[in-house]
Coordinates of C-alpha atoms and ligand atoms in Angstrom, one line a residue:
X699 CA -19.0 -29.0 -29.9
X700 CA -16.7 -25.9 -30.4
X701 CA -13.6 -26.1 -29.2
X702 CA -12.3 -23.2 -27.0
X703 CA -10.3 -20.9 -28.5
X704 CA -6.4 -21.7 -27.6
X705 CA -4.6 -19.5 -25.2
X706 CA -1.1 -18.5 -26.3
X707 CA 1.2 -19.0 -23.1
X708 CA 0.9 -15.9 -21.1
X709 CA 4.1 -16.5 -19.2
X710 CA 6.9 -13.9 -19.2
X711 CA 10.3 -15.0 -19.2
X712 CA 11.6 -15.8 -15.9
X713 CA 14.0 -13.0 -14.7
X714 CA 13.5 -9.7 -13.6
X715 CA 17.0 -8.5 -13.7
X716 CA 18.8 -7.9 -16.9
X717 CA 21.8 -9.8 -16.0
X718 CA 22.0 -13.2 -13.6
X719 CA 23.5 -12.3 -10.4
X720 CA 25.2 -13.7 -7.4
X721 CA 23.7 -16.5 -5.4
X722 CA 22.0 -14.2 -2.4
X723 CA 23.6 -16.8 0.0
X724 CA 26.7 -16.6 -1.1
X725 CA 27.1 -13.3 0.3
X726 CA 24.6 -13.3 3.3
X727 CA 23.2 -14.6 6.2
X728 CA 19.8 -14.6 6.7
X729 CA 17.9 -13.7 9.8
X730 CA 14.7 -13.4 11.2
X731 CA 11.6 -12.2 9.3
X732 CA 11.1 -8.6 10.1
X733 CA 8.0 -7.9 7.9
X734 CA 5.2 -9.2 5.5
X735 CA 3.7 -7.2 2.2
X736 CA 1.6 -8.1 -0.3
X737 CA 4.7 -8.8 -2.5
X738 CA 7.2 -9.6 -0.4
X739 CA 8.5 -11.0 2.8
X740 CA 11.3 -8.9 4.4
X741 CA 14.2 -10.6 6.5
X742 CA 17.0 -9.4 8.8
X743 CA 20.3 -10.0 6.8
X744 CA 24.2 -10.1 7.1
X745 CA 27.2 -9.5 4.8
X746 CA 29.1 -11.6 5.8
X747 CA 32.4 -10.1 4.6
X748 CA 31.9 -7.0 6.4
X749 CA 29.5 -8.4 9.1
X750 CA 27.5 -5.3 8.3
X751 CA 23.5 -5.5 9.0
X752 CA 20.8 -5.2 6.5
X753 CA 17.0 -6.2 5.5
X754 CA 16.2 -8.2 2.5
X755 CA 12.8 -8.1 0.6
X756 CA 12.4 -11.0 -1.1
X757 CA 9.5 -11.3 -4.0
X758 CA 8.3 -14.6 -4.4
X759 CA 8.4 -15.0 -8.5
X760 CA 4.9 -17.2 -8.0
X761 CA 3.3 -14.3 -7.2
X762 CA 4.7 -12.4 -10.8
X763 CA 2.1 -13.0 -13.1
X764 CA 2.5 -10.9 -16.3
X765 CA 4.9 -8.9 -18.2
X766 CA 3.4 -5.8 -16.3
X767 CA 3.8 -7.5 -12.8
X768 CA 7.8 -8.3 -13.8
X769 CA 8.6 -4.8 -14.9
X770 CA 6.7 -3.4 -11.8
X771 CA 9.5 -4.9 -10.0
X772 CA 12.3 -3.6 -11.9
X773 CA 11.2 -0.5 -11.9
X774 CA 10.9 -0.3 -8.5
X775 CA 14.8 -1.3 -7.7
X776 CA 15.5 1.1 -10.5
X777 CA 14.0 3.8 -8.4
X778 CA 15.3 2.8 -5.2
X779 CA 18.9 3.4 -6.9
X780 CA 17.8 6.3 -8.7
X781 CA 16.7 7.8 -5.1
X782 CA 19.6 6.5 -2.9
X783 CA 21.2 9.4 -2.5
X784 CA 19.0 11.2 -0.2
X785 CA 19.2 10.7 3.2
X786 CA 15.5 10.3 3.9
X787 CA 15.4 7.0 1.7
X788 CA 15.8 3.3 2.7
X789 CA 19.9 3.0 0.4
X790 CA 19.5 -0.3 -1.2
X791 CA 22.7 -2.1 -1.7
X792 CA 21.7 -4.8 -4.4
X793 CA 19.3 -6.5 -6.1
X794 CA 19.4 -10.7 -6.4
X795 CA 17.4 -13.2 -8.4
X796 CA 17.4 -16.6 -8.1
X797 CA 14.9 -18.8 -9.8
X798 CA 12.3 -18.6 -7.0
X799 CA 12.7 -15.0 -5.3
X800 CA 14.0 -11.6 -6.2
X801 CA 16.1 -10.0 -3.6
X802 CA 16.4 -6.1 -2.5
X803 CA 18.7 -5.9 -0.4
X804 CA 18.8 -2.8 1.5
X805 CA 19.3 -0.7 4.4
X806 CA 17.8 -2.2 8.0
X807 CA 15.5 0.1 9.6
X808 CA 15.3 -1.2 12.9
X809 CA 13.8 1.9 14.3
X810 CA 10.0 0.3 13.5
X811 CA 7.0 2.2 12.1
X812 CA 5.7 6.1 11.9
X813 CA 2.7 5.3 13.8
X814 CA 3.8 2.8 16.1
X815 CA 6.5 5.1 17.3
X816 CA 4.0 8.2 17.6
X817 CA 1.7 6.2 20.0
X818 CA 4.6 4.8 22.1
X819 CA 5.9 7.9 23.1
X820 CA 2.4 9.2 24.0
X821 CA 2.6 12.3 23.6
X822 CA 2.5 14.4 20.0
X823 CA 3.1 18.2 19.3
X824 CA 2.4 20.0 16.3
X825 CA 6.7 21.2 16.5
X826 CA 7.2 17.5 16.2
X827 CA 4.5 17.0 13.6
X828 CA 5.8 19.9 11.8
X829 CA 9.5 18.3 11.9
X830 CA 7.9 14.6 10.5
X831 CA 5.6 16.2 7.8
X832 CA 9.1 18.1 6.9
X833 CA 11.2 14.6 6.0
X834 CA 8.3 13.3 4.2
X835 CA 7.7 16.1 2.0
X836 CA 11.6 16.3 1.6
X837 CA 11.3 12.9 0.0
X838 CA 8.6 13.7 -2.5
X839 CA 10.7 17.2 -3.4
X840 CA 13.7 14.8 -4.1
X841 CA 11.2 12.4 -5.6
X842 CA 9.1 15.4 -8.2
X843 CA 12.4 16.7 -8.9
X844 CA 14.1 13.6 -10.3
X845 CA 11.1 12.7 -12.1
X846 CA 9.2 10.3 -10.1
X847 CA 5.7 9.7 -8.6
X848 CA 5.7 7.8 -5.5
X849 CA 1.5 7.3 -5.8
X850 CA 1.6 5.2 -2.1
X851 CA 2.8 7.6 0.8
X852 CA 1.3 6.4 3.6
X853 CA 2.7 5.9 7.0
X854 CA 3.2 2.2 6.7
X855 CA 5.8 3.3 4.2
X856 CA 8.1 4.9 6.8
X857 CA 10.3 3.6 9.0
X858 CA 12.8 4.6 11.6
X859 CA 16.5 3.7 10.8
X860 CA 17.4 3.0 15.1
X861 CA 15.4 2.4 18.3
X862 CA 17.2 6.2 19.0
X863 CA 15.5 9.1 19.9
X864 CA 17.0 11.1 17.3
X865 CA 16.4 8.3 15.0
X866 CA 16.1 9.3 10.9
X867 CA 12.5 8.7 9.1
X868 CA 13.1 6.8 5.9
X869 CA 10.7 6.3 3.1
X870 CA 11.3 2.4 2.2
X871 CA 8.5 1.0 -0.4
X872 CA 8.7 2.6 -4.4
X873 CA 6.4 -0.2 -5.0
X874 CA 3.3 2.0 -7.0
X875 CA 6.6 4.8 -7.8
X876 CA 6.7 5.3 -11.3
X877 CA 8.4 7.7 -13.5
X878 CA 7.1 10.5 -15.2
X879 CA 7.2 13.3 -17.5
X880 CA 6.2 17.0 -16.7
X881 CA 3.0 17.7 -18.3
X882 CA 2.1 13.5 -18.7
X883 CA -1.2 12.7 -17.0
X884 CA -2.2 9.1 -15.7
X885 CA -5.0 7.4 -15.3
X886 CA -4.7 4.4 -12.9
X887 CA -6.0 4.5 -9.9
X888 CA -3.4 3.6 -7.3
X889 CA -2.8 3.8 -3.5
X890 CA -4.6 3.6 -0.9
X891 CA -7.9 5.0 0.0
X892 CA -7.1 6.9 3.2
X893 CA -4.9 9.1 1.3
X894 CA -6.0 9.0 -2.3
X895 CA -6.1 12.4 -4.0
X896 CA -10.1 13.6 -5.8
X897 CA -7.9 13.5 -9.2
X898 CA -6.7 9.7 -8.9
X899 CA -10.3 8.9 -8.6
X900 CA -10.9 11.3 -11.2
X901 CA -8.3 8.8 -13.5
X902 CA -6.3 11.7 -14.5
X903 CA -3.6 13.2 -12.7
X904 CA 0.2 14.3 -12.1
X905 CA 2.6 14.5 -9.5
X906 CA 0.5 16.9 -7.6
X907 CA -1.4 13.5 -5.9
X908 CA 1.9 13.0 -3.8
X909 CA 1.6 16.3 -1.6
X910 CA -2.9 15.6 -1.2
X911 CA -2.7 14.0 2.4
X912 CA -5.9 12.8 4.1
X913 CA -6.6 10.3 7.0
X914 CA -10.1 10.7 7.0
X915 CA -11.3 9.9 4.0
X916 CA -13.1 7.4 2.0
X917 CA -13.5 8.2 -1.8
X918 CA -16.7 9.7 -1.2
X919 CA -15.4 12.6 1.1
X920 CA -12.5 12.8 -1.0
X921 CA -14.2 13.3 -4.3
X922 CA -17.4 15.7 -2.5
X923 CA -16.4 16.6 1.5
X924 CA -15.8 19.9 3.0
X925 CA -12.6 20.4 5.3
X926 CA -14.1 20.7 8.7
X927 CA -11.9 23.1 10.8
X928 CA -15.0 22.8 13.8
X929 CA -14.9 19.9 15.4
X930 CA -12.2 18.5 18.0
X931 CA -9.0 19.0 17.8
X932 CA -9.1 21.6 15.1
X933 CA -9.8 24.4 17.4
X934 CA -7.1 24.0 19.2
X935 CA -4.8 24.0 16.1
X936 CA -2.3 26.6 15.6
X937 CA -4.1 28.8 12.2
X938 CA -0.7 28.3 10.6
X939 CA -1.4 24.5 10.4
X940 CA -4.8 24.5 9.2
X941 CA -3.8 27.4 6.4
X942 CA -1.0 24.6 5.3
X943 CA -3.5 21.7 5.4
X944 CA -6.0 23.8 3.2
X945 CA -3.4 24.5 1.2
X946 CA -2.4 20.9 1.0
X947 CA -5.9 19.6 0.1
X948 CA -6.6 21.8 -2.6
X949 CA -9.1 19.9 -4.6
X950 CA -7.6 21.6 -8.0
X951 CA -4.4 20.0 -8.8
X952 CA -3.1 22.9 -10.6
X953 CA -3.7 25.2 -7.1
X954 CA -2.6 23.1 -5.1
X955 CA 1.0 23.6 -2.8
X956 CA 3.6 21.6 -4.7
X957 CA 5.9 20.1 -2.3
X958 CA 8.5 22.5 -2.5
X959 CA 5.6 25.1 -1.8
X960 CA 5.0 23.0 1.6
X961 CA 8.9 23.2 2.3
X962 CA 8.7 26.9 2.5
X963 CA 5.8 27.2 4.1
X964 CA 6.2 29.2 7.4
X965 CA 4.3 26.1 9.8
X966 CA 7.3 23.9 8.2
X967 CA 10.3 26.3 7.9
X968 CA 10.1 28.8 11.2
X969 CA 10.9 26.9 14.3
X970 CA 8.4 29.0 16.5
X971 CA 5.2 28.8 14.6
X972 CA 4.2 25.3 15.1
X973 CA 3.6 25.1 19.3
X974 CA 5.4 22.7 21.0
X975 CA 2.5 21.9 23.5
X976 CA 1.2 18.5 23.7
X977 CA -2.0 17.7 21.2
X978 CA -5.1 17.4 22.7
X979 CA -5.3 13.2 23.6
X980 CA -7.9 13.1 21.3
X981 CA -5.1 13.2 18.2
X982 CA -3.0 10.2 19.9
X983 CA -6.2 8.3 20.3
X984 CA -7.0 8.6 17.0
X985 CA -3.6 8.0 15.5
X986 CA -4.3 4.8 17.6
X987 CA -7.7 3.7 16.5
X988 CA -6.0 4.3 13.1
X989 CA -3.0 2.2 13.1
X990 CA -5.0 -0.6 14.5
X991 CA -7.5 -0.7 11.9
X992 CA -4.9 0.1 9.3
X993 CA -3.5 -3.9 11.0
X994 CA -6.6 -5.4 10.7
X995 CA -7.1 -4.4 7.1
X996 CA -3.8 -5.5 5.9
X997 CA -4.3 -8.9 7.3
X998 CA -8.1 -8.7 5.7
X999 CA -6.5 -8.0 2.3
X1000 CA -3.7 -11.3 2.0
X1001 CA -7.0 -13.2 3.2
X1002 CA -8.8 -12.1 0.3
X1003 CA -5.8 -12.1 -1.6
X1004 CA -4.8 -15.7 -0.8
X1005 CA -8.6 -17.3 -0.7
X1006 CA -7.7 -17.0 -4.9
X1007 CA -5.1 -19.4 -4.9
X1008 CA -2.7 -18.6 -7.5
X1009 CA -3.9 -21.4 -9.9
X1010 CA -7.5 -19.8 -9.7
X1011 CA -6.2 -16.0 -10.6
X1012 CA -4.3 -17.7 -13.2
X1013 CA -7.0 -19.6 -14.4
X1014 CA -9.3 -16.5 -14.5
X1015 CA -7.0 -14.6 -16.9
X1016 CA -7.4 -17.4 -19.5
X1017 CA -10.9 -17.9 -18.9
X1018 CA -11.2 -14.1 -19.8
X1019 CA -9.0 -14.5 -22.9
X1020 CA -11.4 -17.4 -24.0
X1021 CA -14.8 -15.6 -23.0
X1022 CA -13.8 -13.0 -25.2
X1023 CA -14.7 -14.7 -28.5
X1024 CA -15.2 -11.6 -30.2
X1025 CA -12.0 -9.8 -29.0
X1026 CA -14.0 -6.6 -27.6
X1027 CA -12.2 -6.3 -24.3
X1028 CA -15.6 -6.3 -22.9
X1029 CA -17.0 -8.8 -20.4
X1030 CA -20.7 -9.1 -19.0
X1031 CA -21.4 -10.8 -15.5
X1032 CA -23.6 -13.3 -17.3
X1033 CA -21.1 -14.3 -19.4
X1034 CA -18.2 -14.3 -16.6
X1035 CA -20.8 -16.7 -14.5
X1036 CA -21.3 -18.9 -17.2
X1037 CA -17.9 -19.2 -18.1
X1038 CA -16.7 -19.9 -14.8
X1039 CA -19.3 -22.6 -14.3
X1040 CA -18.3 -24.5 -17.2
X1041 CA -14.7 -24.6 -15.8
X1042 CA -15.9 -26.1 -12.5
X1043 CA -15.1 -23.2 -10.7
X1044 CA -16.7 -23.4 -7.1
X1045 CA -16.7 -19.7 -6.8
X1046 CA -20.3 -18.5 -5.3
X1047 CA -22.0 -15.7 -6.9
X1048 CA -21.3 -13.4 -4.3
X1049 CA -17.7 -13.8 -5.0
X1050 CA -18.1 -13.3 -8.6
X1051 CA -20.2 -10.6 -7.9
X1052 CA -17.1 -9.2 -5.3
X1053 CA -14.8 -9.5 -8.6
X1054 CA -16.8 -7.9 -10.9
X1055 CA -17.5 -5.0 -8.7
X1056 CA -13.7 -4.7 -7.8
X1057 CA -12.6 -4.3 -11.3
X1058 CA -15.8 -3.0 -12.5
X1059 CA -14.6 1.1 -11.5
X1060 CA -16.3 3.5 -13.7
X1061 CA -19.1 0.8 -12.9
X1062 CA -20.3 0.1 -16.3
X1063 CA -22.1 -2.9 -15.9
X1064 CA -19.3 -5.1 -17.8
X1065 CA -15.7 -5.3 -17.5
X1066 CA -12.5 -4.4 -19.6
X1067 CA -9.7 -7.4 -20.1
X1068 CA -7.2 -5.3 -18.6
X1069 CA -9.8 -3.8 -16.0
X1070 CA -10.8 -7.0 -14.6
X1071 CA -6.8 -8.3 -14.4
X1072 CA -5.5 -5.4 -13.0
X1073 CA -8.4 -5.6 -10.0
X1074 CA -7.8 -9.5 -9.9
X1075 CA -4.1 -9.4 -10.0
X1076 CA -4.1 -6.4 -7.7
X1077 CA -6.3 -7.3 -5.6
X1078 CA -3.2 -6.1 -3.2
X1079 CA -3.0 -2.8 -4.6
X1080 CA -6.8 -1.9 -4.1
X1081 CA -7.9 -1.9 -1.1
X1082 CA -11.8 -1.6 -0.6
X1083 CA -13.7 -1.4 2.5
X1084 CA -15.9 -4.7 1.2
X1085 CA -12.9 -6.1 1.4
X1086 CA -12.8 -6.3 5.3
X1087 CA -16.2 -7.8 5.4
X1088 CA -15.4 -10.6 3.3
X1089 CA -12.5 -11.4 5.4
X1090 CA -14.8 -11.2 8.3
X1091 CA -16.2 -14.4 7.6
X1092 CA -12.6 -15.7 6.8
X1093 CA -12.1 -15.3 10.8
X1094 CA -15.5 -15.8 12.0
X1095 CA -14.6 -19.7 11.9
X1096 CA -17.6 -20.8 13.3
X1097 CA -19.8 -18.8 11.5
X1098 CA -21.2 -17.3 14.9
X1099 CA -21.2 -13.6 13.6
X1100 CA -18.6 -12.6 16.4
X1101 CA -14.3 -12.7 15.8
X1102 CA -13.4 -14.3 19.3
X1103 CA -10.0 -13.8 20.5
X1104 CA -9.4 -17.0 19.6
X1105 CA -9.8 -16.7 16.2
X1106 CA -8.2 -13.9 15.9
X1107 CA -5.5 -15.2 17.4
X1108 CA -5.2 -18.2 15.4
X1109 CA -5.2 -16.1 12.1
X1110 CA -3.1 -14.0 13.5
X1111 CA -0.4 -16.9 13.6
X1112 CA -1.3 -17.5 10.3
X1113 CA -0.2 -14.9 9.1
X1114 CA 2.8 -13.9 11.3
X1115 CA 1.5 -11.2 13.7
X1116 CA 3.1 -10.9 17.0
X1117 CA 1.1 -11.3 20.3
X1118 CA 1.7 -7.9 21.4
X1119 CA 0.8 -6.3 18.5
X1120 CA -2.7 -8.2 18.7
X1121 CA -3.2 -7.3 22.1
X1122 CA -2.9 -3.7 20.6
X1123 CA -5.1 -4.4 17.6
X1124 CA -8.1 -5.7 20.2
X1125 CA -7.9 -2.6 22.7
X1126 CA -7.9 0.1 20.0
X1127 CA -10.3 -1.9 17.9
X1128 CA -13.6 0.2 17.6
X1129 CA -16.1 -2.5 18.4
X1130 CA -17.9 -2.3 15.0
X1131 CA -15.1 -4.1 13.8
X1132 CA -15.5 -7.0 15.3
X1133 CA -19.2 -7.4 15.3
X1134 CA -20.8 -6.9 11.9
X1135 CA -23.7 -4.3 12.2
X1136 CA -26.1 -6.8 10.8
Ligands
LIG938 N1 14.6 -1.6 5.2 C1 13.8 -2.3 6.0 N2 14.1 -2.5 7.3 C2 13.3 -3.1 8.2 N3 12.1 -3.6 7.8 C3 11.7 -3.4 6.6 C4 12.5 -2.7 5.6 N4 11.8 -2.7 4.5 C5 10.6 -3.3 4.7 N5 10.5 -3.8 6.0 C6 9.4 -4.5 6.6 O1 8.8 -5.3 5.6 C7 7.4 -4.9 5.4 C8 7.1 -5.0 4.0 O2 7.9 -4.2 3.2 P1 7.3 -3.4 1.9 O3 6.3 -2.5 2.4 O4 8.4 -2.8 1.2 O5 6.7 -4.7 1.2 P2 5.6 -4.7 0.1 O6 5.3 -6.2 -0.2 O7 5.9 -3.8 -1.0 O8 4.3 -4.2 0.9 P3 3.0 -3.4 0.4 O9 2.0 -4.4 0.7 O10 3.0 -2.2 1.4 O11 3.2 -3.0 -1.0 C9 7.4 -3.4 5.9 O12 6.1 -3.1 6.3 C10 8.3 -3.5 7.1 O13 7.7 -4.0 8.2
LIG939 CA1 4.6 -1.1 2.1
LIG940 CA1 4.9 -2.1 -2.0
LIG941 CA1 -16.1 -1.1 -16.7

């Protein structure tokens, strides 16, 4: 019997940071969890020589599981500091490591999220749209002009620095950010649907991506759709706005507004173009409908991403390593289901099937090495509208094709959602959600 082919260890070294640092304790005292990512866990902390506030985003190391996953990090506290400056960015104020976590520490924004703040208040104008869509697109100016791509603006990204009504809007994840050169194009595909630019999909692309914004999109419309300017609310949209938003979601890269472009744009820059009436209630209740689902589907995607325990990802990355006798980089489903049976895996075909068609994107029929990690590994970074279905039967404990409250609930504890903002989820939920369509 042959032997398998030995795997060479594929662990990185251990640290993240060039140099060892302070003990994060030493310095702080750590408060109450304040949010959950895919990467990391953010907490309420305090200096405690200055007894100043601040939040802390720890990364668990367990969940760093190549080279790529360790600079990923790095990079992203690089940028933070590299953006600090502007006013409109979450100001970190160190970064820690200790053998288990690393630590951003950073400005608290206790002023909560884009969307959750929008449907509080209840009421929406295009003036204060217009004053929003003006601090965001400041931070991808300042971002384009010192060389960086953020590649995930989304509102989930923003967050309000105080409860205040005059509150500042800070951009606080450089998670996907990376940096480029003028005139370098890319090819990963990065972000998330909803607001994925046609040339992303298209694997090659420049900073333009950052200033495409969509919230209606799946790829589909976004590679093929027509802007529709007909239905409700658009009619009752000032033609300044939908002249911007045209401009905005220029399917040609090179035509498209650059961000500076949208800065000078008349909807953004004169006061008494963009109408201070209320939107029609139609907008809020969509904003609504939207944040809610945008809830679910986070909480869908750890599922998926924890069902794979770590040991399994880890696992799979060998097995591909070993599968690949012949060192093509190229990997059939046959040969993946085989290869997972002989380690004992207990993963059913469907799930196989749900990993080969994740990583699978130019569907080819077989998958690349690096293809099928960066879809396993990433599972986080991609997220797919299968994705929610599989989850579906995560929650559906009883296997009754309905989510009841209860188990809803129950996973909600599970993974750290409060009470009210389940109560939230469930009334905005469109009922399709809940109740598979077949
Ligand atoms: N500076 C901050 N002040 C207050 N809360 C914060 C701050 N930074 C992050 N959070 C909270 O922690 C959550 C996770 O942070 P962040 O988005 O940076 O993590 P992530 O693991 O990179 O997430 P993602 O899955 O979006 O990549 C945020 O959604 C937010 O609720
Ligand atoms: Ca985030
Ligand atoms: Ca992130
Ligand atoms: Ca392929």
């Amino acid at each position: 019997m042959k032997r398998p082919t030995q795997i060479s260890s594929l662990k990185p070294s251990n640290a993240v940071l060039p140099h060892p640092t302070p003990r994060l304790r030493d310095h702080f005292l750590m408060g109450k969890k304040l949010g959950q990512g895919q990467f990391g866990t953010t907490y309420f902390c305090r200096e405690k020589s200055t007894g100043i506030d601040y939040a802390c985003k720890s990364i668990s190391k367990r969940k760093l599981l190549c080279k790529e996953d360790y600079d990923d990090v790095w990079r992203e506290i690089q940028i933070m500091h590299h953006l600090s400056e502007h006013q409109c960015v979450v100001r970190i104020k160190g970064a820690y490591e200790d053998n288990i976590f690393v630590h951003l520490v950073m400005e608290l924004c206790a002023g909560g999220e884009l969307f959750d703040r929008i449907v509080q208040k209840g009421h929406y104008s295009e003036r204060e749209a217009a004053k929003l869509m003006k601090t965001i697109v400041g931070v991808v100016e300042a971002c384009h002009s010192l060389g960086v791509m953020h590649r995930d603006l989304k509102p989930e990204n923003f967050l309000f620095d105080t409860p205040a009504e005059d509150a500042q809007l800070k951009a606080i994840d450089f998670g996907l950010s990376i940096f480029y050169k003028p005139g370098q194009y890319l090819s990963d595909v990065v972000g998330s649907p909803y607001y994925v630019a046609p040339e992303v999909l298209h694997k090659h692309y420049g900073p333009e991506i950052d200033v495409w914004k969509s919230d209606s999109g799946i790829f589909r419309q976004i590679l093929r759709g027509k802007l529709d300017f007909e239905s409700e609310p658009w009619p009752g949209i000032s033609e300044s706005a939908k002249d911007l938003i045209k401009k905005m979601l220029d399917r040609r890269p090179q035509q498209r507004i650059t961000a500076h472009g949208v800065l000078c744009h008349p909807w953004i820059v004169d006061d008494r173009v963009a109408p201070d009436k209320p939107l029609d209630s139609a907008v809020l209740s969509r904003l609504k409908h939207f944040s809610a689902m945008n809830k679910l589907k986070k909480m869908a995607l750890r599922v998926i991403a924890e069902r794979l325990s770590e040991d399994e990802i880890g696992g799979l990355k060998q097995l591909f390593k070993m599968l690949d006798t012949d060192n093509s980089g190229t990997i059939t489903f046959e040969e993946l289901k085989q290869g997972l049976r002989k380690v004992g895996s207990n993963l059913m075909e469907s799930e196989i099937k749900e990993l080969m068609d994740a990583a699978d994107t130019d569907s080819s029929g077989t998958i690349e090495y690096g293809e099928f990690l960066a879809a396993t590994l990433h599972l986080n970074k991609i997220e797919r509208e299968e994705n929610l279905l599989a989850a579906f039967t995560f929650f559906d404990k009883d296997g009754s094709g309905y989510i009841t409250m209860d188990e809803l609930q129950q996973a909600c504890k599970d993974f750290g959602l409060r009470d009210t903002q389940l109560d939230e989820m469930i009334k905005e939920m469109p009922l399709a959600l809940i109740i598979p369509s077949d």
